[in-house]
mmCIF file of C-alpha atoms in Angstrom:
data_model
loop_
_atom_site.group_PDB
_atom_site.id
_atom_site.type_symbol
_atom_site.label_atom_id
_atom_site.label_comp_id
_atom_site.label_asym_id
_atom_site.label_seq_id
_atom_site.Cartn_x
_atom_site.Cartn_y
_atom_site.Cartn_z
ATOM 1 C CA ALA A 1 -20.291 3.659 -101.777
ATOM 2 C CA ARG A 2 -19.761 7.587 -100.550
ATOM 3 C CA SER A 3 -16.697 8.764 -99.300
ATOM 4 C CA SER A 4 -16.636 10.345 -95.861
ATOM 5 C CA ASN A 5 -16.315 13.957 -97.173
ATOM 6 C CA THR A 6 -19.646 13.718 -99.289
ATOM 7 C CA PRO A 7 -22.600 16.113 -98.459
ATOM 8 C CA MET A 8 -24.533 13.272 -96.960
ATOM 9 C CA ASN A 9 -21.990 12.716 -94.196
ATOM 10 C CA THR A 10 -21.703 16.394 -93.156
ATOM 11 C CA PRO A 11 -23.655 17.406 -89.982
ATOM 12 C CA TRP A 12 -26.779 19.247 -90.099
ATOM 13 C CA PRO A 13 -27.775 21.973 -90.898
ATOM 14 C CA ARG A 14 -26.468 21.961 -94.371
ATOM 15 C CA PRO A 15 -27.929 23.727 -97.395
ATOM 16 C CA SER A 16 -29.807 21.558 -99.889
ATOM 17 C CA PRO A 17 -31.354 22.251 -103.072
ATOM 18 C CA ALA A 18 -33.408 19.158 -103.003
ATOM 19 C CA ALA A 19 -35.056 20.531 -99.617
ATOM 20 C CA GLY A 20 -37.898 21.938 -101.661
ATOM 21 C CA PRO A 21 -38.935 25.409 -101.979
ATOM 22 C CA GLY A 22 -41.565 25.504 -99.073
ATOM 23 C CA LEU A 23 -43.389 23.902 -96.336
ATOM 24 C CA GLU A 24 -46.020 21.883 -98.736
ATOM 25 C CA ALA A 25 -48.637 19.506 -97.710
ATOM 26 C CA PRO A 26 -47.101 16.150 -96.437
ATOM 27 C CA MET A 27 -46.482 13.157 -98.740
ATOM 28 C CA THR A 28 -48.516 9.902 -98.274
ATOM 29 C CA ASP A 29 -48.017 8.400 -94.869
ATOM 30 C CA THR A 30 -46.376 5.018 -94.581
ATOM 31 C CA LYS A 31 -44.272 4.801 -91.382
ATOM 32 C CA GLY A 32 -45.722 7.550 -89.090
ATOM 33 C CA LYS A 33 -46.815 11.117 -88.807
ATOM 34 C CA ILE A 34 -44.320 13.728 -87.618
ATOM 35 C CA VAL A 35 -44.402 17.652 -86.823
ATOM 36 C CA ILE A 36 -41.141 19.228 -86.842
ATOM 37 C CA ALA A 37 -40.837 22.869 -85.532
ATOM 38 C CA ASP A 38 -37.756 25.088 -85.912
ATOM 39 C CA ASP A 39 -37.159 28.693 -86.400
ATOM 40 C CA GLU A 40 -34.475 28.184 -88.703
ATOM 41 C CA VAL A 41 -36.312 27.597 -91.944
ATOM 42 C CA ASP A 42 -33.508 25.835 -93.849
ATOM 43 C CA ILE A 43 -33.450 23.337 -91.119
ATOM 44 C CA THR A 44 -37.125 22.666 -91.023
ATOM 45 C CA ARG A 45 -37.230 22.132 -94.858
ATOM 46 C CA ILE A 46 -34.108 19.928 -94.962
ATOM 47 C CA VAL A 47 -35.329 17.677 -92.202
ATOM 48 C CA LYS A 48 -38.954 17.639 -93.278
ATOM 49 C CA ARG A 49 -37.588 16.472 -96.866
ATOM 50 C CA MET A 50 -35.500 13.961 -95.284
ATOM 51 C CA LEU A 51 -38.086 12.475 -93.246
ATOM 52 C CA GLU A 52 -40.579 12.335 -96.102
ATOM 53 C CA LEU A 53 -37.821 10.223 -98.195
ATOM 54 C CA GLU A 54 -37.649 7.763 -95.450
ATOM 55 C CA GLY A 55 -41.523 7.252 -95.838
ATOM 56 C CA TYR A 56 -42.896 9.631 -92.941
ATOM 57 C CA THR A 57 -45.726 12.099 -93.306
ATOM 58 C CA VAL A 58 -44.330 15.362 -92.109
ATOM 59 C CA TRP A 59 -45.760 18.907 -91.212
ATOM 60 C CA ALA A 60 -43.605 21.651 -90.615
ATOM 61 C CA ALA A 61 -43.639 24.782 -88.486
ATOM 62 C CA ASN A 62 -41.380 27.960 -87.734
ATOM 63 C CA ASP A 63 -42.901 28.770 -84.335
ATOM 64 C CA GLY A 64 -44.135 27.058 -81.351
ATOM 65 C CA GLN A 65 -47.900 28.228 -81.639
ATOM 66 C CA ALA A 66 -47.845 26.709 -85.200
ATOM 67 C CA ALA A 67 -46.503 23.525 -84.042
ATOM 68 C CA LEU A 68 -49.192 23.390 -81.394
ATOM 69 C CA ASP A 69 -51.727 24.000 -84.213
ATOM 70 C CA LEU A 70 -50.600 21.306 -86.403
ATOM 71 C CA TYR A 71 -50.224 18.826 -83.417
ATOM 72 C CA ARG A 72 -53.827 19.576 -82.546
ATOM 73 C CA GLN A 73 -54.758 19.251 -86.225
ATOM 74 C CA HIS A 74 -53.045 16.277 -87.314
ATOM 75 C CA LYS A 75 -52.214 14.183 -84.040
ATOM 76 C CA PRO A 76 -48.817 13.162 -84.999
ATOM 77 C CA ASP A 77 -46.847 10.155 -83.486
ATOM 78 C CA LEU A 78 -43.648 12.297 -83.030
ATOM 79 C CA LEU A 79 -43.040 16.015 -82.288
ATOM 80 C CA ILE A 80 -39.549 17.278 -83.065
ATOM 81 C CA LEU A 81 -39.048 20.687 -81.376
ATOM 82 C CA ASP A 82 -36.361 23.201 -81.260
ATOM 83 C CA VAL A 83 -36.075 24.792 -77.920
ATOM 84 C CA SER A 84 -35.667 28.582 -78.920
ATOM 85 C CA MET A 85 -38.588 29.436 -81.189
ATOM 86 C CA PRO A 86 -40.600 32.592 -81.414
ATOM 87 C CA VAL A 87 -44.189 32.835 -80.061
ATOM 88 C CA LYS A 88 -43.681 29.846 -77.921
ATOM 89 C CA ASP A 89 -40.496 27.949 -77.224
ATOM 90 C CA GLY A 90 -40.203 24.217 -77.601
ATOM 91 C CA VAL A 91 -40.186 23.570 -73.866
ATOM 92 C CA ALA A 92 -43.395 25.426 -73.239
ATOM 93 C CA VAL A 93 -44.788 23.352 -76.488
ATOM 94 C CA CYS A 94 -43.422 20.050 -74.845
ATOM 95 C CA GLY A 95 -45.060 20.760 -71.424
ATOM 96 C CA GLU A 96 -48.383 21.801 -72.925
ATOM 97 C CA VAL A 97 -48.580 18.665 -75.009
ATOM 98 C CA ARG A 98 -47.443 16.556 -72.198
ATOM 99 C CA GLU A 99 -50.487 17.728 -70.053
ATOM 100 C CA THR A 100 -52.850 15.962 -72.227
ATOM 101 C CA ASP A 101 -50.833 13.382 -74.138
ATOM 102 C CA ASN A 102 -48.627 10.914 -72.559
ATOM 103 C CA GLN A 103 -48.184 8.818 -75.654
ATOM 104 C CA ILE A 104 -46.728 11.195 -78.273
ATOM 105 C CA LEU A 105 -42.958 10.960 -78.762
ATOM 106 C CA LEU A 106 -41.048 14.295 -78.321
ATOM 107 C CA LEU A 107 -37.716 15.002 -79.556
ATOM 108 C CA MET A 108 -35.862 18.179 -78.616
ATOM 109 C CA LEU A 109 -33.745 19.479 -81.494
ATOM 110 C CA THR A 110 -31.744 22.455 -80.555
ATOM 111 C CA GLY A 111 -28.462 24.424 -80.115
ATOM 112 C CA GLN A 112 -28.458 24.375 -76.534
ATOM 113 C CA LYS A 113 -25.730 22.332 -75.361
ATOM 114 C CA LYS A 114 -25.530 22.872 -71.581
ATOM 115 C CA GLU A 115 -26.412 19.951 -69.403
ATOM 116 C CA GLN A 116 -28.996 22.083 -67.508
ATOM 117 C CA ASP A 117 -30.777 22.893 -70.807
ATOM 118 C CA LYS A 118 -31.034 19.229 -71.511
ATOM 119 C CA VAL A 119 -32.245 18.534 -67.993
ATOM 120 C CA ILE A 120 -34.933 21.160 -68.456
ATOM 121 C CA GLY A 121 -36.140 19.621 -71.877
ATOM 122 C CA LEU A 122 -36.196 16.077 -70.522
ATOM 123 C CA GLY A 123 -37.975 17.259 -67.481
ATOM 124 C CA ALA A 124 -40.747 18.888 -69.489
ATOM 125 C CA GLY A 125 -41.467 15.516 -71.149
ATOM 126 C CA ALA A 126 -39.127 15.230 -74.162
ATOM 127 C CA ASP A 127 -38.252 11.557 -74.742
ATOM 128 C CA ASP A 128 -34.825 12.405 -76.339
ATOM 129 C CA TYR A 129 -32.596 15.492 -77.009
ATOM 130 C CA LEU A 130 -30.518 16.131 -80.014
ATOM 131 C CA THR A 131 -28.090 19.236 -80.265
ATOM 132 C CA LYS A 132 -27.291 21.094 -83.306
ATOM 133 C CA PRO A 133 -25.217 20.499 -85.505
ATOM 134 C CA PHE A 134 -26.177 16.879 -85.881
ATOM 135 C CA GLY A 135 -25.721 14.192 -88.423
ATOM 136 C CA GLU A 136 -28.338 12.925 -90.733
ATOM 137 C CA LYS A 137 -27.684 9.217 -89.772
ATOM 138 C CA GLU A 138 -28.016 10.235 -85.846
ATOM 139 C CA LEU A 139 -31.211 11.834 -86.373
ATOM 140 C CA MET A 140 -32.606 9.153 -88.535
ATOM 141 C CA ALA A 141 -31.354 6.720 -85.809
ATOM 142 C CA ARG A 142 -32.935 8.637 -82.919
ATOM 143 C CA VAL A 143 -36.240 8.859 -84.971
ATOM 144 C CA ARG A 144 -36.474 5.157 -85.720
ATOM 145 C CA SER A 145 -35.643 4.293 -81.941
ATOM 146 C CA LEU A 146 -38.464 6.265 -80.925
ATOM 147 C CA PHE A 147 -40.753 4.830 -83.443
ATOM 148 C CA ARG A 148 -39.726 1.401 -82.109
ATOM 149 C CA ARG A 149 -41.528 2.422 -78.836
ATOM 150 C CA LEU A 150 -44.661 2.397 -80.859
ATOM 151 C CA GLY A 151 -43.979 -0.984 -82.259
ATOM 152 C CA ARG A 152 -43.234 0.375 -85.794
#
């Protein structure tokens, strides 16, 4: 049993040497496909690795346009998008994806904590909204909850 002050119980983002050296090709798909996009490279690597360890196939991007490109290429079940990214922000990506895809799950992951920011993200088509810093357990619970909608 872990004590409450172990690294696994600290909020994200937290540095982790286990996150891997880069944004490598995804592991074998067993639960579902996810694209995560965040301009904070450490967050992207950590969350990508965490989701892979849970059995998801994950592709990572560090800007909104790259996220759209990965979405079009891989047709994931879930997009996890930071609101504030270069090239194209998460709200714009969310809206663009929603124009043609009502089935994809969208989770906004962001440092924007104002109620109005959340309303804008949800209004653009997001299914859920999680603010930074966030805990590993909460993120995984939200991902599992979203995948339940797909019957997984």
